[in-house]
Amino acid sequence: MQTPKYDQISAQYADLLRWGLENSWTHFAITVHILLEIAADLKDLRVCDLGCGEGHLARSLAQHGAIVTGVDLSTKMLALAKARSAEISNLDYVNDDAQSLKKLGKASFDLVISNLAFMDIPDLNQTYQAVQRILKPGGRFIFSILHPCFEAPFQIPESQVETDTEGNFVACRVIRYTEEGYWNSGGDGIRGAVGAYHRKISTYINGLLDNGFRLQQLHEPTLPPGNYKTPDKQWLSKVPKTLIVDSYKP
Ligand SMILES: C[S@@+](CC[C@H](N)C(=O)[O-])C[C@H]1O[C@@H](n2cnc3c(N)ncnc32)[C@H](O)[C@@H]1O
């Protein structure tokens, strides 16, 4: 049984997320924007938000007319989600493991969507299988992850970002991309607290195809080109931090 690590950092993650969503230039905000754009017409669709955390995406989906079930392993994250969703009738939450989804019925969803959760889940193959089971034929499976090519592990203690003498972004380092598995960057951020599972992009995509999904599109959210003043924004205008996979069950 996987430990619900976000129980320990639910408030810290929720604070980071709030900051991210309030600042339209962050990878949190631009990724969610594209996820909702791709999901498009949600009216009356049965939607599962996998690894829903404090439920911001589930709430947006419900506000767009979907009938939403948010699923998370962490009861602390779900407690935040429930407290923030009290007024919304077409939204409920289930405490379950994405690797089995035992509490969800076969072929019960039109769309399974997941934002930035798969790096926290040890067994990708089991997760793909569980999603296959709960999706209706023709149903869509859309997920975002930290971009496996540019957010590869072991970049710390060396800074991941290289800047020039004026502090402008020059490059981001990617080290040991080929080494799949669990890693922890250290530090006092989220990934220092819970670590992450790194997988190559081929592992994500080939696993999806091997489990019977068809790939529709990939998206790599970045900021539009511009004269950005801070290295964070310069970085995100040149290199995507997230990858969105849009697929379906035939
Ligand atoms: C980085 S957070 C993302 C939360 C949310 N999707 C968002 O957009 O803020 C990852 C979430 O995945 C959840 N999670 C990790 N492993 C899980 C599993 N096996 N099954 C369900 N949820 C899981 C964590 O509890 C956490 O809430």
Coordinates of N, CA and C in Angstrom, one line a residue, residues 3-241:
T3 N 2.1 5.0 0.7 CA 1.8 5.9 1.8 C 1.3 7.2 1.2
P4 N 0.2 7.7 1.8 CA -0.3 9.0 1.3 C 0.5 10.2 1.8
K5 N 1.6 10.4 1.1 CA 2.6 11.4 1.5 C 2.1 12.8 1.6
Y6 N 1.1 13.1 0.8 CA 0.5 14.5 0.8 C -0.2 14.8 2.1
D7 N -0.5 13.7 2.9 CA -1.1 14.0 4.2 C -0.2 14.9 5.0
Q8 N 1.1 14.8 4.8 CA 2.1 15.5 5.6 C 2.2 17.0 5.2
I9 N 1.9 17.2 3.9 CA 2.2 18.5 3.3 C 1.0 19.2 2.6
S10 N -0.2 18.7 3.1 CA -1.4 19.2 2.4 C -1.5 20.7 2.4
A11 N -1.2 21.4 3.5 CA -1.4 22.8 3.6 C -0.3 23.5 2.8
Q12 N 0.9 22.9 2.8 CA 2.1 23.5 2.0 C 1.8 23.4 0.5
Y13 N 1.2 22.2 0.1 CA 0.9 22.1 -1.3 C -0.2 23.0 -1.7
A14 N -1.2 23.1 -0.9 CA -2.4 24.0 -1.2 C -1.9 25.4 -1.3
D15 N -1.0 25.9 -0.4 CA -0.5 27.2 -0.5 C 0.2 27.5 -1.8
L16 N 1.1 26.5 -2.1 CA 1.9 26.7 -3.4 C 1.0 26.8 -4.6
L17 N 0.0 25.9 -4.6 CA -0.9 25.8 -5.7 C -1.7 27.1 -5.8
R18 N -2.2 27.6 -4.7 CA -2.9 28.9 -4.7 C -2.1 30.0 -5.3
W19 N -0.8 30.1 -4.9 CA 0.1 31.1 -5.5 C 0.2 30.8 -7.0
G20 N 0.4 29.6 -7.4 CA 0.6 29.2 -8.8 C -0.6 29.6 -9.6
L21 N -1.8 29.3 -9.1 CA -3.0 29.6 -9.9 C -3.4 31.1 -9.9
E22 N -2.9 31.8 -8.9 CA -3.2 33.3 -8.9 C -2.3 34.0 -9.8
N23 N -1.2 33.4 -10.2 CA -0.2 34.1 -11.1 C -0.2 33.4 -12.4
S24 N -0.8 34.1 -13.4 CA -1.1 33.5 -14.7 C 0.1 33.1 -15.5
W25 N 1.3 33.5 -15.1 CA 2.5 33.1 -15.9 C 3.1 31.8 -15.4
T26 N 2.6 31.2 -14.3 CA 3.3 30.0 -13.8 C 2.9 28.8 -14.6
H27 N 3.7 27.7 -14.4 CA 3.3 26.5 -15.1 C 2.0 25.9 -14.6
F28 N 1.7 26.2 -13.3 CA 0.4 25.7 -12.8 C -0.7 26.3 -13.6
A29 N -0.7 27.6 -13.7 CA -1.8 28.3 -14.4 C -1.9 28.0 -15.8
I30 N -0.8 28.0 -16.6 CA -0.9 27.7 -18.0 C -1.2 26.3 -18.3
T31 N -0.8 25.4 -17.4 CA -1.2 24.0 -17.7 C -2.7 23.7 -17.5
V32 N -3.2 24.3 -16.4 CA -4.6 24.1 -16.1 C -5.5 24.7 -17.2
H33 N -5.0 25.9 -17.7 CA -5.7 26.6 -18.7 C -5.9 25.7 -20.0
I34 N -4.8 25.1 -20.4 CA -4.8 24.2 -21.6 C -5.6 23.0 -21.3
L35 N -5.5 22.4 -20.1 CA -6.3 21.2 -19.8 C -7.8 21.5 -20.0
L36 N -8.2 22.6 -19.5 CA -9.7 22.9 -19.6 C -10.0 23.2 -21.0
E37 N -9.1 23.8 -21.8 CA -9.4 24.1 -23.2 C -9.5 22.8 -24.0
I38 N -8.6 21.9 -23.7 CA -8.7 20.6 -24.4 C -9.9 19.8 -24.1
A39 N -10.2 19.8 -22.8 CA -11.4 19.0 -22.3 C -12.7 19.5 -23.0
A40 N -12.7 20.8 -23.3 CA -13.7 21.5 -24.1 C -15.1 21.3 -23.6
D41 N -16.0 20.7 -24.3 CA -17.4 20.7 -24.0 C -17.7 19.6 -22.9
L42 N -17.9 20.1 -21.7 CA -18.0 19.1 -20.6 C -19.4 18.9 -20.1
K43 N -20.4 19.6 -20.7 CA -21.8 19.5 -20.2 C -22.3 18.1 -20.0
D44 N -22.6 17.8 -18.8 CA -23.3 16.5 -18.5 C -22.3 15.3 -18.6
L45 N -21.1 15.5 -18.9 CA -20.1 14.4 -19.0 C -19.8 13.9 -17.6
R46 N -19.6 12.5 -17.5 CA -19.1 12.0 -16.2 C -17.6 12.0 -16.2
V47 N -17.0 12.8 -15.3 CA -15.6 13.0 -15.3 C -14.9 12.6 -14.0
C48 N -13.8 11.9 -14.1 CA -13.0 11.6 -13.0 C -11.7 12.4 -13.0
D49 N -11.5 13.2 -11.9 CA -10.2 13.9 -11.7 C -9.3 13.1 -10.8
L50 N -8.3 12.5 -11.4 CA -7.5 11.5 -10.7 C -6.3 12.2 -10.0
G51 N -6.1 11.9 -8.7 CA -5.1 12.6 -7.9 C -5.5 14.1 -7.8
C52 N -6.8 14.3 -7.4 CA -7.4 15.7 -7.5 C -6.8 16.7 -6.5
G53 N -6.1 16.2 -5.5 CA -5.6 17.1 -4.5 C -6.7 17.9 -3.8
E54 N -6.5 19.3 -3.7 CA -7.5 20.1 -3.0 C -8.7 20.5 -3.9
G55 N -8.7 19.9 -5.1 CA -9.9 19.9 -5.9 C -10.2 21.1 -6.8
H56 N -9.1 21.9 -7.1 CA -9.4 23.1 -7.9 C -9.8 22.7 -9.3
L57 N -9.2 21.7 -9.9 CA -9.6 21.3 -11.3 C -11.0 20.6 -11.3
A58 N -11.2 19.8 -10.3 CA -12.6 19.2 -10.2 C -13.6 20.3 -10.1
R59 N -13.4 21.3 -9.3 CA -14.4 22.4 -9.2 C -14.6 23.1 -10.5
S60 N -13.5 23.4 -11.2 CA -13.6 24.0 -12.5 C -14.4 23.2 -13.5
L61 N -14.1 21.8 -13.5 CA -14.8 20.9 -14.4 C -16.3 20.9 -14.1
A62 N -16.6 20.9 -12.8 CA -18.0 20.9 -12.4 C -18.7 22.2 -12.8
Q63 N -18.0 23.3 -12.6 CA -18.6 24.6 -13.0 C -18.8 24.7 -14.5
H64 N -18.1 23.9 -15.3 CA -18.3 23.8 -16.7 C -19.4 22.8 -17.1
G65 N -20.1 22.2 -16.1 CA -21.3 21.4 -16.4 C -21.0 19.9 -16.3
A66 N -19.8 19.5 -16.0 CA -19.5 18.0 -15.8 C -20.0 17.5 -14.5
I67 N -20.3 16.2 -14.4 CA -20.6 15.5 -13.2 C -19.3 14.9 -12.7
V68 N -18.7 15.4 -11.7 CA -17.3 15.1 -11.4 C -17.1 14.3 -10.1
T69 N -16.2 13.3 -10.2 CA -15.7 12.6 -9.1 C -14.2 12.8 -9.0
G70 N -13.8 13.4 -7.9 CA -12.4 13.7 -7.6 C -11.9 12.5 -6.7
V71 N -10.7 12.0 -7.1 CA -10.1 10.8 -6.4 C -8.8 11.2 -5.9
D72 N -8.5 10.8 -4.7 CA -7.1 11.1 -4.2 C -6.8 10.1 -3.1
L73 N -5.6 9.8 -2.9 CA -5.1 8.8 -1.9 C -5.0 9.5 -0.5
S74 N -4.9 10.8 -0.5 CA -4.6 11.5 0.7 C -5.9 12.1 1.3
T75 N -6.3 11.6 2.5 CA -7.5 12.0 3.2 C -7.4 13.5 3.6
K76 N -6.2 14.0 3.8 CA -6.0 15.4 4.2 C -6.2 16.3 3.0
M77 N -5.7 15.9 1.8 CA -6.0 16.7 0.6 C -7.5 16.7 0.3
L78 N -8.1 15.5 0.5 CA -9.6 15.4 0.3 C -10.4 16.2 1.3
A79 N -9.9 16.3 2.5 CA -10.6 17.2 3.5 C -10.6 18.6 3.0
L80 N -9.5 19.1 2.5 CA -9.4 20.5 1.9 C -10.4 20.6 0.7
A81 N -10.3 19.6 -0.1 CA -11.2 19.6 -1.3 C -12.7 19.7 -1.0
K82 N -13.1 18.9 0.0 CA -14.5 18.9 0.4 C -14.9 20.2 1.0
A83 N -14.0 20.8 1.8 CA -14.3 22.0 2.5 C -14.5 23.1 1.4
R84 N -13.7 23.0 0.3 CA -13.8 24.1 -0.7 C -14.9 23.9 -1.7
S85 N -15.6 22.7 -1.7 CA -16.5 22.4 -2.7 C -17.9 22.2 -2.2
A86 N -18.2 22.7 -0.9 CA -19.4 22.4 -0.3 C -20.7 22.8 -1.1
E87 N -20.5 23.9 -1.8 CA -21.7 24.5 -2.5 C -22.0 23.8 -3.9
I88 N -21.1 22.9 -4.3 CA -21.2 22.3 -5.6 C -21.9 21.0 -5.6
S89 N -23.1 20.8 -6.2 CA -23.8 19.6 -6.1 C -23.3 18.5 -7.1
N90 N -22.8 18.9 -8.2 CA -22.4 17.9 -9.2 C -20.9 17.5 -9.1
L91 N -20.5 17.4 -7.8 CA -19.1 17.0 -7.5 C -19.0 16.2 -6.2
D92 N -18.4 15.0 -6.3 CA -18.1 14.3 -5.1 C -16.7 13.8 -5.1
Y93 N -16.3 13.3 -3.9 CA -14.9 12.9 -3.8 C -14.8 11.5 -3.2
V94 N -13.8 10.8 -3.7 CA -13.6 9.4 -3.2 C -12.1 9.2 -2.9
N95 N -11.9 8.6 -1.7 CA -10.6 8.2 -1.3 C -10.2 6.9 -1.8
D96 N -9.3 6.9 -2.9 CA -9.0 5.6 -3.5 C -7.6 5.8 -4.1
D97 N -7.1 4.6 -4.5 CA -5.7 4.5 -5.0 C -5.8 4.5 -6.6
A98 N -5.2 5.4 -7.3 CA -5.2 5.5 -8.7 C -4.7 4.2 -9.4
Q99 N -3.9 3.4 -8.6 CA -3.4 2.2 -9.2 C -4.4 1.0 -9.2
S100 N -5.5 1.2 -8.6 CA -6.5 0.1 -8.6 C -7.9 0.7 -8.8
L101 N -8.2 1.8 -8.3 CA -9.6 2.4 -8.4 C -10.7 1.5 -8.1
K102 N -10.5 0.7 -7.0 CA -11.5 -0.3 -6.7 C -12.9 0.2 -6.4
K103 N -12.9 1.5 -6.0 CA -14.3 2.0 -5.6 C -15.0 2.6 -6.8
L104 N -14.4 2.5 -8.0 CA -15.1 3.1 -9.1 C -15.5 2.0 -10.1
G105 N -16.7 2.1 -10.7 CA -17.2 1.1 -11.5 C -16.6 1.0 -12.9
K106 N -16.7 -0.1 -13.5 CA -16.3 -0.3 -14.9 C -17.0 0.6 -15.9
A107 N -16.3 1.1 -16.8 CA -17.0 1.9 -17.9 C -17.9 3.0 -17.4
S108 N -17.5 3.7 -16.3 CA -18.4 4.7 -15.7 C -18.1 6.1 -16.0
F109 N -17.0 6.4 -16.8 CA -16.6 7.8 -17.0 C -16.4 8.1 -18.5
D110 N -16.8 9.3 -18.9 CA -16.5 9.8 -20.3 C -15.1 10.3 -20.4
L111 N -14.6 10.8 -19.3 CA -13.3 11.5 -19.3 C -12.6 11.2 -18.0
V112 N -11.4 10.8 -18.1 CA -10.5 10.7 -16.9 C -9.4 11.8 -17.1
I113 N -9.3 12.7 -16.2 CA -8.3 13.8 -16.3 C -7.4 13.8 -15.1
S114 N -6.2 14.2 -15.2 CA -5.3 14.2 -14.1 C -4.3 15.3 -14.3
N115 N -4.1 16.1 -13.2 CA -3.1 17.2 -13.3 C -2.0 17.0 -12.4
L116 N -0.8 16.8 -12.9 CA 0.4 16.7 -12.1 C 0.4 15.7 -11.0
A117 N -0.1 14.5 -11.3 CA -0.2 13.5 -10.2 C 0.6 12.3 -10.5
F118 N 0.9 12.0 -11.8 CA 1.5 10.7 -12.1 C 2.9 10.6 -11.6
M119 N 3.6 11.7 -11.4 CA 5.0 11.6 -10.8 C 5.0 11.2 -9.4
D120 N 3.8 11.2 -8.8 CA 3.6 10.8 -7.4 C 3.2 9.3 -7.2
I121 N 2.9 8.7 -8.3 CA 2.3 7.3 -8.3 C 3.4 6.3 -8.7
P122 N 3.6 5.3 -7.9 CA 4.7 4.3 -8.2 C 4.5 3.5 -9.4
D123 N 3.3 3.0 -9.6 CA 3.1 2.0 -10.7 C 2.2 2.6 -11.8
L124 N 2.9 3.0 -12.8 CA 2.2 3.7 -14.0 C 1.4 2.7 -14.7
N125 N 1.9 1.4 -14.9 CA 1.2 0.5 -15.7 C -0.2 0.1 -15.1
Q126 N -0.1 -0.1 -13.7 CA -1.4 -0.4 -13.0 C -2.3 0.7 -13.1
T127 N -1.8 1.9 -13.1 CA -2.7 3.1 -13.2 C -3.3 3.2 -14.5
Y128 N -2.6 2.9 -15.6 CA -3.1 2.9 -16.9 C -4.3 1.9 -17.0
Q129 N -4.0 0.7 -16.4 CA -5.0 -0.4 -16.5 C -6.3 0.0 -15.8
A130 N -6.1 0.6 -14.6 CA -7.3 1.1 -13.8 C -8.1 2.1 -14.6
V131 N -7.4 3.0 -15.3 CA -8.1 4.0 -16.0 C -8.8 3.4 -17.2
Q132 N -8.2 2.4 -17.9 CA -8.8 1.7 -19.0 C -10.2 1.1 -18.5
R133 N -10.1 0.5 -17.3 CA -11.3 -0.2 -16.8 C -12.5 0.8 -16.5
I134 N -12.2 2.0 -15.9 CA -13.3 2.9 -15.5 C -13.8 3.8 -16.7
L135 N -13.0 3.8 -17.8 CA -13.5 4.6 -18.9 C -14.5 3.9 -19.8
K136 N -15.4 4.6 -20.3 CA -16.4 4.1 -21.3 C -15.6 3.9 -22.6
P137 N -16.0 3.0 -23.5 CA -15.4 3.0 -24.8 C -15.6 4.3 -25.5
G138 N -14.5 4.8 -26.1 CA -14.6 6.2 -26.7 C -14.3 7.3 -25.8
G139 N -14.1 6.9 -24.5 CA -13.8 7.9 -23.4 C -12.4 8.5 -23.6
R140 N -12.3 9.7 -23.0 CA -10.9 10.4 -23.2 C -10.1 10.3 -21.9
F141 N -8.8 10.3 -22.1 CA -7.9 10.2 -21.0 C -6.9 11.3 -21.2
I142 N -6.9 12.3 -20.4 CA -6.0 13.5 -20.5 C -5.2 13.7 -19.2
F143 N -3.9 13.7 -19.3 CA -3.2 14.0 -18.1 C -2.0 14.9 -18.4
S144 N -1.7 15.7 -17.3 CA -0.4 16.5 -17.3 C 0.6 15.9 -16.3
I145 N 1.8 16.0 -16.7 CA 2.9 15.6 -15.8 C 4.0 16.7 -15.9
L146 N 4.9 16.7 -14.9 CA 6.1 17.5 -15.0 C 6.8 17.0 -16.3
H147 N 7.3 17.9 -17.1 CA 7.8 17.4 -18.4 C 9.0 16.5 -18.2
P148 N 8.9 15.2 -18.6 CA 10.0 14.2 -18.2 C 11.3 14.6 -18.8
C149 N 11.3 15.3 -19.9 CA 12.6 15.6 -20.6 C 13.3 16.8 -19.9
F150 N 12.6 17.7 -19.4 CA 13.2 18.9 -18.8 C 13.2 19.0 -17.3
E151 N 12.4 18.2 -16.7 CA 12.3 18.2 -15.2 C 12.9 16.9 -14.7
A152 N 14.0 16.4 -15.4 CA 14.6 15.2 -15.0 C 15.3 15.3 -13.6
P153 N 15.5 14.2 -13.0 CA 15.9 14.2 -11.6 C 17.4 14.6 -11.4
F154 N 17.8 14.7 -10.2 CA 19.1 14.9 -9.7 C 19.8 16.2 -10.2
Q155 N 19.0 17.2 -10.4 CA 19.6 18.5 -10.8 C 20.1 19.3 -9.6
I156 N 19.7 18.9 -8.4 CA 20.1 19.6 -7.2 C 21.2 18.7 -6.5
P157 N 22.2 19.2 -5.9 CA 22.4 20.6 -5.4 C 22.9 21.5 -6.4
E158 N 23.4 21.1 -7.6 CA 23.7 22.1 -8.6 C 22.4 22.7 -9.0
S159 N 22.4 24.1 -9.2 CA 21.1 24.7 -9.6 C 20.7 24.2 -10.9
Q160 N 19.4 24.0 -11.1 CA 18.9 23.5 -12.4 C 19.1 24.6 -13.5
V161 N 19.0 25.8 -13.0 CA 19.0 26.9 -14.0 C 20.4 27.6 -14.0
E162 N 20.9 27.8 -15.2 CA 22.1 28.5 -15.4 C 21.7 29.9 -15.9
T163 N 22.3 30.9 -15.2 CA 22.0 32.3 -15.6 C 23.3 33.0 -15.9
D164 N 23.2 34.2 -16.6 CA 24.4 35.0 -17.0 C 24.7 35.9 -15.8
T165 N 25.7 36.8 -16.0 CA 26.1 37.7 -14.9 C 25.0 38.7 -14.5
E166 N 24.1 38.9 -15.4 CA 22.9 39.8 -15.1 C 21.7 39.1 -14.6
G167 N 21.8 37.8 -14.4 CA 20.7 37.0 -13.9 C 19.7 36.6 -14.9
N168 N 20.1 36.7 -16.2 CA 19.1 36.2 -17.2 C 19.3 34.7 -17.5
F169 N 18.2 34.1 -17.8 CA 18.2 32.6 -18.0 C 19.1 32.3 -19.2
V170 N 19.9 31.3 -19.0 CA 20.8 30.8 -20.1 C 20.4 29.4 -20.6
A171 N 20.2 28.5 -19.6 CA 19.9 27.1 -19.9 C 19.4 26.4 -18.6
C172 N 18.7 25.3 -18.8 CA 18.4 24.5 -17.7 C 19.1 23.2 -17.8
R173 N 19.7 22.7 -16.8 CA 20.4 21.5 -16.8 C 19.5 20.3 -16.7
V174 N 19.8 19.3 -17.5 CA 19.1 18.0 -17.4 C 20.2 16.9 -17.2
I175 N 20.1 16.2 -16.1 CA 21.2 15.3 -15.8 C 20.5 13.9 -15.5
R176 N 21.1 12.8 -16.0 CA 20.6 11.5 -15.7 C 19.2 11.2 -16.2
Y177 N 18.8 11.8 -17.3 CA 17.4 11.6 -17.8 C 17.1 10.1 -18.0
T178 N 18.1 9.3 -18.3 CA 17.8 7.9 -18.6 C 17.6 7.0 -17.3
E179 N 17.8 7.6 -16.1 CA 17.7 6.8 -14.9 C 16.3 6.9 -14.3
E180 N 15.5 6.0 -14.6 CA 14.1 6.0 -14.2 C 14.0 5.5 -12.7
G181 N 13.0 6.0 -12.0 CA 12.8 5.5 -10.7 C 12.5 6.6 -9.7
Y182 N 12.5 6.3 -8.4 CA 12.2 7.3 -7.4 C 13.4 8.1 -7.1
W183 N 13.2 9.4 -7.0 CA 14.3 10.3 -6.6 C 13.8 11.4 -5.7
N184 N 14.7 12.0 -4.9 CA 14.3 13.1 -4.1 C 15.3 14.2 -4.2
S185 N 14.8 15.4 -4.6 CA 15.8 16.5 -4.8 C 16.3 17.2 -3.6
G186 N 15.8 16.8 -2.4 CA 16.2 17.5 -1.2 C 15.6 18.9 -1.2
G187 N 16.0 19.7 -0.2 CA 15.4 21.0 -0.1 C 14.1 21.1 0.6
D188 N 13.6 22.3 0.7 CA 12.3 22.4 1.5 C 11.1 22.6 0.6
G189 N 11.2 22.3 -0.6 CA 10.0 22.3 -1.5 C 9.2 21.1 -1.5
I190 N 8.2 21.0 -2.4 CA 7.3 19.9 -2.4 C 8.1 18.6 -2.8
R191 N 8.9 18.7 -3.8 CA 9.7 17.5 -4.3 C 10.7 17.1 -3.2
G192 N 11.2 18.0 -2.4 CA 12.1 17.6 -1.3 C 11.3 16.8 -0.3
A193 N 10.0 17.1 -0.1 CA 9.2 16.4 0.9 C 8.7 15.1 0.4
V194 N 8.2 15.0 -0.8 CA 7.6 13.8 -1.2 C 8.4 13.0 -2.3
G195 N 9.4 13.7 -2.9 CA 10.2 13.0 -4.0 C 9.3 12.9 -5.2
A196 N 9.7 12.1 -6.2 CA 9.0 11.9 -7.4 C 9.5 10.7 -8.1
Y197 N 8.6 10.1 -9.0 CA 9.0 9.0 -9.8 C 9.3 9.6 -11.2
H198 N 10.5 9.4 -11.6 CA 10.9 9.8 -13.0 C 10.8 8.7 -14.0
R199 N 10.2 9.0 -15.1 CA 10.1 8.1 -16.2 C 10.4 8.8 -17.5
K200 N 11.0 8.1 -18.4 CA 11.3 8.7 -19.7 C 10.0 9.0 -20.5
I201 N 10.0 9.9 -21.4 CA 8.8 10.2 -22.2 C 8.3 8.9 -22.9
S202 N 9.3 8.1 -23.4 CA 8.9 6.9 -24.1 C 8.2 5.9 -23.2
T203 N 8.5 5.9 -21.9 CA 7.8 5.0 -20.9 C 6.4 5.4 -20.8
Y204 N 6.2 6.7 -20.7 CA 4.8 7.2 -20.5 C 4.0 6.9 -21.8
I205 N 4.6 7.2 -23.0 CA 3.8 7.1 -24.2 C 3.6 5.6 -24.6
N206 N 4.7 4.8 -24.6 CA 4.6 3.4 -25.0 C 3.7 2.7 -24.0
G207 N 3.7 3.0 -22.7 CA 2.9 2.3 -21.8 C 1.4 2.6 -22.1
L208 N 1.1 3.9 -22.5 CA -0.2 4.3 -22.8 C -0.7 3.4 -24.0
L209 N 0.1 3.3 -25.0 CA -0.3 2.6 -26.3 C -0.4 1.1 -25.9
D210 N 0.6 0.6 -25.1 CA 0.5 -0.9 -24.8 C -0.7 -1.2 -24.0
N211 N -1.3 -0.3 -23.3 CA -2.5 -0.5 -22.5 C -3.8 -0.2 -23.3
G212 N -3.7 0.0 -24.6 CA -4.8 0.1 -25.5 C -5.4 1.5 -25.7
F213 N -4.7 2.5 -25.2 CA -5.1 3.9 -25.5 C -4.6 4.3 -26.9
R214 N -5.3 5.2 -27.5 CA -4.8 5.9 -28.7 C -4.4 7.3 -28.4
L215 N -3.2 7.7 -28.9 CA -2.7 9.0 -28.6 C -3.4 10.0 -29.6
Q216 N -3.9 11.1 -29.0 CA -4.5 12.1 -29.9 C -3.6 13.3 -30.1
Q217 N -3.1 13.9 -29.0 CA -2.2 15.1 -29.2 C -1.3 15.2 -27.9
L218 N -0.1 15.8 -28.1 CA 0.7 16.2 -27.0 C 0.7 17.8 -26.9
H219 N 0.8 18.3 -25.7 CA 0.9 19.8 -25.6 C 2.0 20.1 -24.6
E220 N 2.8 21.1 -24.9 CA 3.9 21.5 -24.1 C 3.8 23.0 -23.7
P221 N 3.0 23.3 -22.7 CA 2.7 24.7 -22.3 C 3.9 25.5 -22.0
T222 N 4.0 26.7 -22.7 CA 5.1 27.6 -22.4 C 4.5 29.0 -22.4
L223 N 5.2 30.0 -21.9 CA 4.8 31.4 -22.0 C 5.1 31.8 -23.5
P224 N 4.3 32.7 -24.0 CA 4.5 33.2 -25.3 C 5.9 34.0 -25.4
P225 N 6.6 34.0 -26.5 CA 7.8 34.7 -26.6 C 7.6 36.2 -26.1
G226 N 8.6 36.7 -25.4 CA 8.5 38.1 -24.8 C 9.7 38.5 -24.1
N227 N 9.7 39.8 -23.7 CA 10.9 40.4 -23.1 C 10.8 40.2 -21.6
Y228 N 10.9 39.0 -21.1 CA 10.6 38.8 -19.7 C 11.8 39.2 -18.8
K229 N 11.6 39.7 -17.6 CA 12.6 40.3 -16.8 C 13.2 39.3 -15.8
T230 N 12.5 38.2 -15.4 CA 13.0 37.3 -14.4 C 13.4 36.0 -15.1
P231 N 14.4 35.3 -14.5 CA 14.8 34.0 -15.1 C 13.7 33.0 -15.1
D232 N 12.8 33.0 -14.1 CA 11.7 32.0 -14.1 C 10.8 32.1 -15.3
K233 N 10.5 33.4 -15.6 CA 9.6 33.6 -16.8 C 10.4 33.4 -18.1
Q234 N 11.6 33.8 -18.1 CA 12.5 33.6 -19.3 C 12.6 32.1 -19.6
W235 N 12.8 31.3 -18.5 CA 12.9 29.9 -18.6 C 11.6 29.3 -19.2
L236 N 10.5 29.7 -18.6 CA 9.2 29.1 -19.0 C 8.8 29.5 -20.4
S237 N 9.4 30.6 -20.9 CA 9.1 31.0 -22.3 C 10.0 30.2 -23.3
K238 N 11.0 29.5 -22.8 CA 11.9 28.8 -23.7 C 11.8 27.3 -23.6
V239 N 11.4 26.8 -22.4 CA 11.4 25.4 -22.1 C 10.1 25.0 -21.4
P240 N 9.4 24.0 -21.9 CA 8.2 23.7 -21.1 C 8.5 22.9 -19.9
K241 N 7.7 23.3 -18.8 CA 7.9 22.6 -17.5 C 7.0 21.4 -17.4

